[in-house]
Tab-separated table of C-alpha atoms in Angstrom:
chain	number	residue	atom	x	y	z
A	1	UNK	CA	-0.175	7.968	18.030
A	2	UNK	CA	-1.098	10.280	15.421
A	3	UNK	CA	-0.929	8.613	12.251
A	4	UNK	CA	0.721	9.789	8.841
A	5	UNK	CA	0.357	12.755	7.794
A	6	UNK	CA	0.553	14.331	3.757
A	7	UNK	CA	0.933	17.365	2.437
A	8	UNK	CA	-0.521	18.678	0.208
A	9	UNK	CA	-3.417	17.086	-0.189
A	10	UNK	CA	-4.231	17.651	-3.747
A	11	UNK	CA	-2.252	19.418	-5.945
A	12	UNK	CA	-2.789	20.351	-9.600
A	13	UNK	CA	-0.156	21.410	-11.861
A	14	UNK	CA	0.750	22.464	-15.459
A	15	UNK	CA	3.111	19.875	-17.365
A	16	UNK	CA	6.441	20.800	-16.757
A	17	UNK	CA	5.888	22.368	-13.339
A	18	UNK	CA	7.915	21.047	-10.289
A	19	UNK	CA	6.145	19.378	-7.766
A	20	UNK	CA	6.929	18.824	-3.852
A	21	UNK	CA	5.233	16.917	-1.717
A	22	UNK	CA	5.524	16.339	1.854
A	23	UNK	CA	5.133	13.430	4.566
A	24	UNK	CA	5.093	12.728	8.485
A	25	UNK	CA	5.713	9.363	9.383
A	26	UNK	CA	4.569	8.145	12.728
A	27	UNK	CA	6.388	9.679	15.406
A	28	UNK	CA	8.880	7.126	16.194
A	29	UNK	CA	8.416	5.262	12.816
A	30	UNK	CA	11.991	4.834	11.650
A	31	UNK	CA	10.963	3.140	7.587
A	32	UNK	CA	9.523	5.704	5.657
A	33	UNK	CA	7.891	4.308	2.429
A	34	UNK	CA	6.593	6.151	-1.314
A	35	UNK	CA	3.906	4.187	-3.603
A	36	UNK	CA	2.327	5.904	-6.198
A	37	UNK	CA	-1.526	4.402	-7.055
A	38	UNK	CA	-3.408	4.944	-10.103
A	39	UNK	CA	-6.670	4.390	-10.518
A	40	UNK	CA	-7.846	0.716	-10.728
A	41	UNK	CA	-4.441	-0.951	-9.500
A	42	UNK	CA	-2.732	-1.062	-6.396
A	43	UNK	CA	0.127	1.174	-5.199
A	44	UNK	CA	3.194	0.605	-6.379
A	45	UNK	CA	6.342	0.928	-4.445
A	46	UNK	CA	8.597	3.966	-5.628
A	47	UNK	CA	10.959	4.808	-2.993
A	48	UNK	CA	11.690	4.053	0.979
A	49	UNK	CA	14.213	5.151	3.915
A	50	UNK	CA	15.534	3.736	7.004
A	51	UNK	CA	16.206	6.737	9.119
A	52	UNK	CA	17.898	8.739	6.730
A	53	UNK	CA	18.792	6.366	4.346
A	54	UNK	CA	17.636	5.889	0.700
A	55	UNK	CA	17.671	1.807	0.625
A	56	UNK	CA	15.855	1.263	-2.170
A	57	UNK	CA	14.212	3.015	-5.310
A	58	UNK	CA	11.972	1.430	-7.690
A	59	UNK	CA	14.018	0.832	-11.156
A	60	UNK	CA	10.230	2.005	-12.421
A	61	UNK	CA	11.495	5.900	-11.171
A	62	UNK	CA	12.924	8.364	-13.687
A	63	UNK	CA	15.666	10.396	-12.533
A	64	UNK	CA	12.946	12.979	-12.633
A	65	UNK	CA	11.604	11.766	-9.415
A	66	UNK	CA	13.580	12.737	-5.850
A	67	UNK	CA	13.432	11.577	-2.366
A	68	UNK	CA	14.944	13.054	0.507
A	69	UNK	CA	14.758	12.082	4.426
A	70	UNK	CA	17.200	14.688	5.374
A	71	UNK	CA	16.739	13.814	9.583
A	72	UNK	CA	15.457	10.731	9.727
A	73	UNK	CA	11.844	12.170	10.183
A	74	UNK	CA	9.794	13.720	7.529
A	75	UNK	CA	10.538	13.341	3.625
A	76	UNK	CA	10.043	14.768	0.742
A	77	UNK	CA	9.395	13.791	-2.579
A	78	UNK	CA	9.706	15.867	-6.046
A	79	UNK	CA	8.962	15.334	-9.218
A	80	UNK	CA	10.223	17.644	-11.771
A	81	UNK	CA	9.098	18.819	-15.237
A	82	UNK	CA	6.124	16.821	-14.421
A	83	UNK	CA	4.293	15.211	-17.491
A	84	UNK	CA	0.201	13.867	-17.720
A	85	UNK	CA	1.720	10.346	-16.565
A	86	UNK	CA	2.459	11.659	-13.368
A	87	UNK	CA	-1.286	12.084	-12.229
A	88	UNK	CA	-2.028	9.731	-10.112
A	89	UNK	CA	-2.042	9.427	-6.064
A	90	UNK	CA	0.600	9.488	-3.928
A	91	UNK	CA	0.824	7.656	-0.701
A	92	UNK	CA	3.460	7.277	1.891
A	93	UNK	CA	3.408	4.937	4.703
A	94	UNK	CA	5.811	4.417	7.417
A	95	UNK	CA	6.748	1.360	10.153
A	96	UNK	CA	8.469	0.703	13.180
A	97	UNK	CA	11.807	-0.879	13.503
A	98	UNK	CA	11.210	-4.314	13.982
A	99	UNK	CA	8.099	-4.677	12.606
A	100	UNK	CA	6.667	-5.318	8.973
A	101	UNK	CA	3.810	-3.913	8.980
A	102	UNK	CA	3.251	-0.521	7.010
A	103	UNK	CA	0.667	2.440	7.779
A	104	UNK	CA	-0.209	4.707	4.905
A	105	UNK	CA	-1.345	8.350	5.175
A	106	UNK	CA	-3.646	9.871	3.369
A	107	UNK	CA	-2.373	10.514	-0.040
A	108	UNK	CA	-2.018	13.690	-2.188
A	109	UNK	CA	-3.697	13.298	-5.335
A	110	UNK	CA	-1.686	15.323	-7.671
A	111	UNK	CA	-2.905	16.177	-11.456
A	112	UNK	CA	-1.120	17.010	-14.324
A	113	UNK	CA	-2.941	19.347	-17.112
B	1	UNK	CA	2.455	-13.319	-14.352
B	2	UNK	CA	1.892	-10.914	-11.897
B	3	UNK	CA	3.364	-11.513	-8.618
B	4	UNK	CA	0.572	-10.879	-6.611
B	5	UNK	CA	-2.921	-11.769	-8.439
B	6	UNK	CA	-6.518	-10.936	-7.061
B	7	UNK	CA	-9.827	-11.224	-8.701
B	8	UNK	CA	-10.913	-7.798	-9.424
B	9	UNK	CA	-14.690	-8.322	-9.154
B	10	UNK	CA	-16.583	-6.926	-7.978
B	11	UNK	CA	-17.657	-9.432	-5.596
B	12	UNK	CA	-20.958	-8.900	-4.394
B	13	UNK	CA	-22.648	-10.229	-1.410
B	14	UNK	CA	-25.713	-10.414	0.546
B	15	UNK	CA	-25.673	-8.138	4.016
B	16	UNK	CA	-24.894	-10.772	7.140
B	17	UNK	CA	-23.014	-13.417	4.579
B	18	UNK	CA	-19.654	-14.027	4.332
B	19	UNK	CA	-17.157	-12.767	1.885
B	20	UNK	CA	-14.374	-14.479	0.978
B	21	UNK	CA	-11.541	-12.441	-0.453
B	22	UNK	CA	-8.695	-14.676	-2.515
B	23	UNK	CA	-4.927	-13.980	-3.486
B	24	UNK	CA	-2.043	-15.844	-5.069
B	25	UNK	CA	1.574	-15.257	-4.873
B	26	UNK	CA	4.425	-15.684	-7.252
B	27	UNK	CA	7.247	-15.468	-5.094
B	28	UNK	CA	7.776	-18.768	-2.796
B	29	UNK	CA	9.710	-16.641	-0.671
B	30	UNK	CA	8.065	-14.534	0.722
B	31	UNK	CA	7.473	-14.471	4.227
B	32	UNK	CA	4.613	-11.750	5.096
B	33	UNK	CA	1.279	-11.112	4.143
B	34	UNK	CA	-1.042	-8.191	4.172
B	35	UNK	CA	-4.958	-7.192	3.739
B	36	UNK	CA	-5.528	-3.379	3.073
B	37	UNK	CA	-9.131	-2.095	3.064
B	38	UNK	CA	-9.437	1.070	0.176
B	39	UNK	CA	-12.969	3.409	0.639
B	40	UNK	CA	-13.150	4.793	-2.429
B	41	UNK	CA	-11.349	8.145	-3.071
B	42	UNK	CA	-9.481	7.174	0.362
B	43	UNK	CA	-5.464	5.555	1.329
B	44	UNK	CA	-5.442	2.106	2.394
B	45	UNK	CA	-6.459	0.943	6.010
B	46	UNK	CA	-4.357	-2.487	7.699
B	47	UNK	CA	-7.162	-4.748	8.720
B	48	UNK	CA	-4.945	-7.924	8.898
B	49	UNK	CA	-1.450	-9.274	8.428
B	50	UNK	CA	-0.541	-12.947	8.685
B	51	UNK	CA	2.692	-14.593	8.878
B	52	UNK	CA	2.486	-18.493	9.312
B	53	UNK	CA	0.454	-20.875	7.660
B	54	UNK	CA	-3.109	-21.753	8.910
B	55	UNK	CA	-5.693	-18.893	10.165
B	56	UNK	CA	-5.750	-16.222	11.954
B	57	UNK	CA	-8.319	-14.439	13.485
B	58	UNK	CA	-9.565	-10.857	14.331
B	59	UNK	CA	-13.009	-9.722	15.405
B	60	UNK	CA	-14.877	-10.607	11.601
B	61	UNK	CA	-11.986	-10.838	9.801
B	62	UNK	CA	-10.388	-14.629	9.505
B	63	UNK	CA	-6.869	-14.365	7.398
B	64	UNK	CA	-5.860	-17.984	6.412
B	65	UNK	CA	-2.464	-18.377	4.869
B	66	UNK	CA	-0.962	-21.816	2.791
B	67	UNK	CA	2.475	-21.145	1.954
B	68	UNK	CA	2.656	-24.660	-0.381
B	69	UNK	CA	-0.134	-23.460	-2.367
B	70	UNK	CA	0.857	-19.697	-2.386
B	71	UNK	CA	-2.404	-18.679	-1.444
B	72	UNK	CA	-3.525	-16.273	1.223
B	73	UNK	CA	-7.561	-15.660	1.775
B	74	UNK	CA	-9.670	-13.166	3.664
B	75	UNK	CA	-13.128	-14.024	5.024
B	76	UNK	CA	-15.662	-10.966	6.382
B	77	UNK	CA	-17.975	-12.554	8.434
B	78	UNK	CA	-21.198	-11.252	8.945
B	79	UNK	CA	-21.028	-8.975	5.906
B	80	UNK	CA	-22.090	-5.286	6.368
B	81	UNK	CA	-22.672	-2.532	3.764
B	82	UNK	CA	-19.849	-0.419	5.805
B	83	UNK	CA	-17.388	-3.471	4.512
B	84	UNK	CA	-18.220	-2.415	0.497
B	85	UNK	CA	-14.339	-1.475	-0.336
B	86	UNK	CA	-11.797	-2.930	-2.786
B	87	UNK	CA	-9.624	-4.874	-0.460
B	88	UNK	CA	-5.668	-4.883	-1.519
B	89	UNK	CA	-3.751	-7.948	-0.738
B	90	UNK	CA	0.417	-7.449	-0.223
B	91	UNK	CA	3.346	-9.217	0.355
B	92	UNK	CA	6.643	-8.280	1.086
B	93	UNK	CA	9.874	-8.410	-0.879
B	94	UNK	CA	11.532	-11.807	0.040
B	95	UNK	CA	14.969	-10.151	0.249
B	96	UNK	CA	14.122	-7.526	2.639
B	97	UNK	CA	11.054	-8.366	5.105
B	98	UNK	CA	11.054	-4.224	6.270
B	99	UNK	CA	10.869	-3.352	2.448
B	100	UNK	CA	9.249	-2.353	-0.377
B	101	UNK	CA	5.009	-4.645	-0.143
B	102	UNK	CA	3.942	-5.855	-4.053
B	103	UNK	CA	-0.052	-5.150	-4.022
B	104	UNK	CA	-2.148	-6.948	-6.478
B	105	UNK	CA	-4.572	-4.839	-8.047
B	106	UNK	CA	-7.448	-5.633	-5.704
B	107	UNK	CA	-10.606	-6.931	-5.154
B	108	UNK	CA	-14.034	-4.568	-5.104
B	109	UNK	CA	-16.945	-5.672	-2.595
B	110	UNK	CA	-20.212	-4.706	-2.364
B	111	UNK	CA	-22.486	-5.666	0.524
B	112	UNK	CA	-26.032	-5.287	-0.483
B	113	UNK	CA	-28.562	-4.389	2.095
């Protein structure tokens, strides 16, 4: 299997630019996960899908921040009118059905002047 | 208190000893346990997951898992300088096993030559 793949890798952005960011899951991976990881701490969940579906979403996430799995295979997140707050790494990480265990990609490090 | 806790270290240890890696849990419930390995600058890497109580085993790496004490370890035998990493411990949500993983902040290694 390839593993997860991120896109882009790093990303640098004025405050109050929109920002999109994209990730491949496992190929055959049907839980698609978002954390967000600052330096210091580990990640912290944001957002994930089940196929297509948006189960859950961190009560931490502004209404600034979007997720999308549109077919059930790669996702997107956005974050608009980004602020300084906002720098920080983001990860996703996907499993298989049936199993618990979660595999992350590489991150895009996104920062916020 | 947090609802996963590690020692943040560093932890420092002579090359060929073993490391021992600690974590506590707030959440009786839940039901699965993780051990990320973090290079610097670099996503998280699975090295171990454990779900019943006692130890399990892979290659150098011994998880050990007591549910009644809420306490999940990680021992690296035979210590190398390749191991030097902060080493994220994560359990799952105890309402959804295929959710969202709570990371404590993480412990940083060094192996010294």
């Amino acid at each position: 299997d390839t593993g997860v793949s991120q896109d882009p890798r790093h990303k640098i952005t004025k405050r109050g630019q929109n920002v999109t960011f994209r990730c491949d899951p496992i190929s055959e991976h049907n839980r698609l996960y978002w954390y967000r990881q600052t330096l210091g701490q580990g990640p912290e969940f944001l957002t994930y899908f089940q196929n297509e579906a948006q189960l859950e979403k961190s009560r931490l996430l502004s209404d600034r921040f979007s997720a999308e799995r549109p077919k059930g295979s790669f996702s997107t997140l956005e974050i608009q009118r980004t602020e300084q707050g906002d720098s920080a790494m983001y990860l996703c990480a996907s499993a298989r059905g049936g199993a618990y265990e979660q595999y992350f990609g590489p991150g895009t490090r996104l920062t916020v002047t | 208190q947090k609802e996963v806790e590690q020692n943040s270290g560093p932890l420092s240890v002579p090359e060929g000893a073993i490391a021992s890696l600690n974590c506590t849990y707030s959440d009786r419930g839940s039901q699965s346990f993780f051990w990320y390995r973090q290079y610097s600058g670099k996503s998280p890497e699975l090295i171990m997951f454990i779900y019943s109580n006692g130890d399990k085993e892979d290659g150098r790496f011994t998880a050990q898992l007591n549910k009644a004490s809420q306490y999940v370890s990680l021992l690296i035998r035979d210590s190398q300088p390749s191991d030097s990493a902060t080493y994220l411990c994560a359990v799952n949500d105890r309402y959804n096993q295929g959710g969202k993983l709570i990371f404590g902040q993480g412990t940083e290694l060094s192996v010294k030559p």
